XYZ file of C-alpha atoms in Angstrom:
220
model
C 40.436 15.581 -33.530
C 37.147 17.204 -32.123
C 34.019 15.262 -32.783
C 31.774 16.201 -35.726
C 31.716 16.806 -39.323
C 35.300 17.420 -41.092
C 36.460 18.975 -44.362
C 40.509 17.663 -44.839
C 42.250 19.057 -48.114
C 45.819 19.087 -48.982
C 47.389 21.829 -50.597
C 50.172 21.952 -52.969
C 53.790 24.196 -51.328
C 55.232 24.487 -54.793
C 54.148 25.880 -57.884
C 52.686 24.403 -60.857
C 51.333 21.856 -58.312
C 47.515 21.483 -58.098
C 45.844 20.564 -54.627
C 43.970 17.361 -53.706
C 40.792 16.112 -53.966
C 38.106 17.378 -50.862
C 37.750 14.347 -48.554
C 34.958 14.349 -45.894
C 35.565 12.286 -42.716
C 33.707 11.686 -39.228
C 34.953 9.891 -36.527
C 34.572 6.535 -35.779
C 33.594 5.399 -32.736
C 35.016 1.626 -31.399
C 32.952 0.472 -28.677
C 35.733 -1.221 -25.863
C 34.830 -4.966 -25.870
C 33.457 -5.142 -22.151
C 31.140 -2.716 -23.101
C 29.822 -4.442 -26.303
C 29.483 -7.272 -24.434
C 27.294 -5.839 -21.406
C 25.284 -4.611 -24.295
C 25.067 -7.227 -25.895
C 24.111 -9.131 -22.422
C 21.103 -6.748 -21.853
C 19.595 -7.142 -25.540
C 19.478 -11.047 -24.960
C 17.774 -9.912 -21.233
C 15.025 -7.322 -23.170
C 14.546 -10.472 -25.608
C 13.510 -12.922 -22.999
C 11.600 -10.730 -20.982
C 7.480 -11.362 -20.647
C 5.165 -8.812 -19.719
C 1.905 -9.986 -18.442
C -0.851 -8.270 -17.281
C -4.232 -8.833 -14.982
C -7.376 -6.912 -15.119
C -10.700 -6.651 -12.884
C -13.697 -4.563 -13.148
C -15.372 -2.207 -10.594
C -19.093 -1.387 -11.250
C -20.232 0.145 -13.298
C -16.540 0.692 -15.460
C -13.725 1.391 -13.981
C -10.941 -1.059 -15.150
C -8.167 -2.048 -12.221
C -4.700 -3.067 -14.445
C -1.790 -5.176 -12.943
C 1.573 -5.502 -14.508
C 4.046 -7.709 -13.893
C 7.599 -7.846 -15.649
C 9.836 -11.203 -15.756
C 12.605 -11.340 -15.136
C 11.446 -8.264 -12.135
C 15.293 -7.297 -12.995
C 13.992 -6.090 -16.609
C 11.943 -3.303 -14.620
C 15.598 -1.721 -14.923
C 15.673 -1.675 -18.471
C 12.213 -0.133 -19.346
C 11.464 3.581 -19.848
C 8.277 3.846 -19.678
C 4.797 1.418 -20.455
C 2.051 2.851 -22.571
C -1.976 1.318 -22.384
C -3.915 -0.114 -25.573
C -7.376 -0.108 -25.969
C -8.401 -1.766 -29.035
C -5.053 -1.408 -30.587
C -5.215 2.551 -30.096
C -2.177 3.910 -27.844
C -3.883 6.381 -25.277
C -1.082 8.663 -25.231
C -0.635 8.209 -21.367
C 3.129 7.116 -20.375
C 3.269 5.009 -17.526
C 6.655 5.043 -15.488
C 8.090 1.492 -14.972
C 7.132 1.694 -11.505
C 3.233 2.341 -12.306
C 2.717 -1.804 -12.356
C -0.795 -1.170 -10.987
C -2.847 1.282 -12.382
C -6.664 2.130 -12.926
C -9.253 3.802 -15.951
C -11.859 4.746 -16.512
C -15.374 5.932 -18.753
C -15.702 2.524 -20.550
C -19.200 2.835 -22.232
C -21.724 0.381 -20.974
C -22.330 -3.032 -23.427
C -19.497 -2.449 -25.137
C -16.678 -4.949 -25.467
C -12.935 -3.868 -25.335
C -9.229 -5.484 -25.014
C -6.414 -3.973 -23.451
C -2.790 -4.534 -23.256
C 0.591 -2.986 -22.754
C 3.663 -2.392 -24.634
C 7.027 -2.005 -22.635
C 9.273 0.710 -23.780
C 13.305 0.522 -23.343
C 15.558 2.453 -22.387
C 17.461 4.966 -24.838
C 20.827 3.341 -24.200
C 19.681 0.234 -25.351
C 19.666 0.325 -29.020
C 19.246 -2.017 -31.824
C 15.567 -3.127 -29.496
C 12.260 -3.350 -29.764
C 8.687 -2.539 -27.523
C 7.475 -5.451 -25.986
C 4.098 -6.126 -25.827
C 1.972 -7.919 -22.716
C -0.837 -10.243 -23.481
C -4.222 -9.034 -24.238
C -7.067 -9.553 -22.336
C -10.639 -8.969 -23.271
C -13.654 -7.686 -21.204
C -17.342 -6.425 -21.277
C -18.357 -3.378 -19.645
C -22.034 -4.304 -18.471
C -25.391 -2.070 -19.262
C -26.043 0.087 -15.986
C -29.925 -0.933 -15.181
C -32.389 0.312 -12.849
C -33.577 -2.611 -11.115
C -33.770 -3.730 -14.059
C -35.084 -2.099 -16.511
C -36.088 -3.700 -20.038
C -33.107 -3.598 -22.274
C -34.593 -3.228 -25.517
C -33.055 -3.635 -29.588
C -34.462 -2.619 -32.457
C -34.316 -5.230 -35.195
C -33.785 -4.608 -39.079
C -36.758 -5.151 -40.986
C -37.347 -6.014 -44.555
C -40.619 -4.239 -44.677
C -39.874 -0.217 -45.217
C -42.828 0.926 -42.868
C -42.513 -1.777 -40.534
C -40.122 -1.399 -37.109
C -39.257 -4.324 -34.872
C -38.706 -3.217 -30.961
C -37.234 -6.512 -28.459
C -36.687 -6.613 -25.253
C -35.450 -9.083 -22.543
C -37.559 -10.144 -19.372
C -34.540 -10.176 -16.773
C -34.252 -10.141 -12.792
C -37.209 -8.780 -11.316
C -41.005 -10.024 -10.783
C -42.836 -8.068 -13.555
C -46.567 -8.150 -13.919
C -46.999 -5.589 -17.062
C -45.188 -3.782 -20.193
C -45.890 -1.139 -21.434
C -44.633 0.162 -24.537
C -44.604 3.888 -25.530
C -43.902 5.150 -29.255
C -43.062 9.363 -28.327
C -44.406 8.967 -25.013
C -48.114 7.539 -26.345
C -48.971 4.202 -24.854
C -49.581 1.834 -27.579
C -49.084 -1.714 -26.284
C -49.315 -3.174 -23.008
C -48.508 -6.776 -22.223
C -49.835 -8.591 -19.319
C -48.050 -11.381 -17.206
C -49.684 -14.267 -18.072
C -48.746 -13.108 -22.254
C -44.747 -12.758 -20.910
C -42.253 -14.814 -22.628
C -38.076 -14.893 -22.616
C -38.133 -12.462 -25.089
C -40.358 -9.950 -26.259
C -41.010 -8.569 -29.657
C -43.617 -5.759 -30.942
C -43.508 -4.777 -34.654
C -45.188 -1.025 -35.622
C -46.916 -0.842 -39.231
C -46.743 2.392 -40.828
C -43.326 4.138 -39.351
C -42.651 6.878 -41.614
C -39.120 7.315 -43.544
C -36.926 9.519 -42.232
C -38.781 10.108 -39.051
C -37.476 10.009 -35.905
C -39.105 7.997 -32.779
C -38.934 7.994 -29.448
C -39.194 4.135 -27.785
C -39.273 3.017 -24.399
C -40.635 0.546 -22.223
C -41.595 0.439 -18.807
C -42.293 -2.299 -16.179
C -44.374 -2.513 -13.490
C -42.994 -4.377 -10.896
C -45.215 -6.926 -9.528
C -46.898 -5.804 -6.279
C -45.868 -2.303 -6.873
């Protein structure tokens, strides 16, 4: 009987005999017992296999991945790997080869955790993904030698705008602080603290303003 869908009927040969019922049938497939066994033998494999990877970071953000399968003998059983970030698949299939891999465009201060999930093979039904561990990193702020990294800070006052900043690295002898590129403040060395903090009176709502800060670097 040829695979598929079938329609069987009987039909009556004599008169005032009325046929059968229609019957539908498909065929059955037995699996041989050697062969539900191997399969059965590579499911309990794909159960017990860990995927783990490693990451480092090259300045400013480029993310360098390693994966690495055990059993290594489970490499055989996976179609293809597909990268996280945050939870969100980014649609790029990795072939179970690719155990070292690299991305990209990370945005700077900005916190993110990868990981991997291991796809199998097609012939091995009744499976699921597995996924690697996760591992968390920070993508640093690119600075300039560096450069104030300034906030701005909810206030409770409507007309009132808190700007902070953090004294890091270099030897810095003034601040200046521009509100759309007026100088309004300037702090001196012997005023500097850890942290700095300015608050503006009067900011309009609904207005936008331009804030920077610069630093003049001390013997400069």
């Amino acid at each position: 009987m040829q695979t598929g869908l079938h329609v069987l009927r009987a039909y009556a040969t004599e008169n005032e005999k009325l046929s059968s019922a229609i019957i539908t049938s498909s065929p059955t497939f037995v699996m041989e017992s050697e062969e539900l066994a191997a399969l059965n033998e590579l499911r309990a494999i794909w159960k017990n296999t860990n995927i783990m990877i490693t990451a480092s970071i090259q300045y400013p953000n480029k993310l360098f991945v390693k994966i690495e399968v055990d059993p290594i003998s489970s490499t055989d059983l996976i179609d293809h790997f597909e990268l996280y970030v945050d939870d969100v698949a980014q649609r790029a299939s990795l072939a179970p080869t690719d155990v070292q891999f690299s991305a990209e465009g990370f945005a700077g201060g900005e916190q993110y955790e990868i990981h991997v999930m291991a796809f199998p093979k097609d012939n091995l039904t009744d499976t699921e993904p597995i996924s690697s561990n996760k591992r968390a990193f920070e993508i640093k702020r690119e600075t300039v030698r560096g450069a104030p990294l300034i906030s701005l800070a909810v206030s409770n006052e409507e007309n009132i705008i808190f700007l902070m900043w953090a004294h890091i690295g270099e030897h810095i002898s003034q601040y200046v602080v521009y509100v759309d590129n007026i100088e309004t403040t300037t702090i001196n060395e012997k005023d500097f603290n850890d942290f700095f903090g300015i608050q503006f009176h009067g900011a309009q709502q609904r207005k936008r303003y331009l804030i920077h800060v610069e630093a003049l670097v001390k013997g400069n």
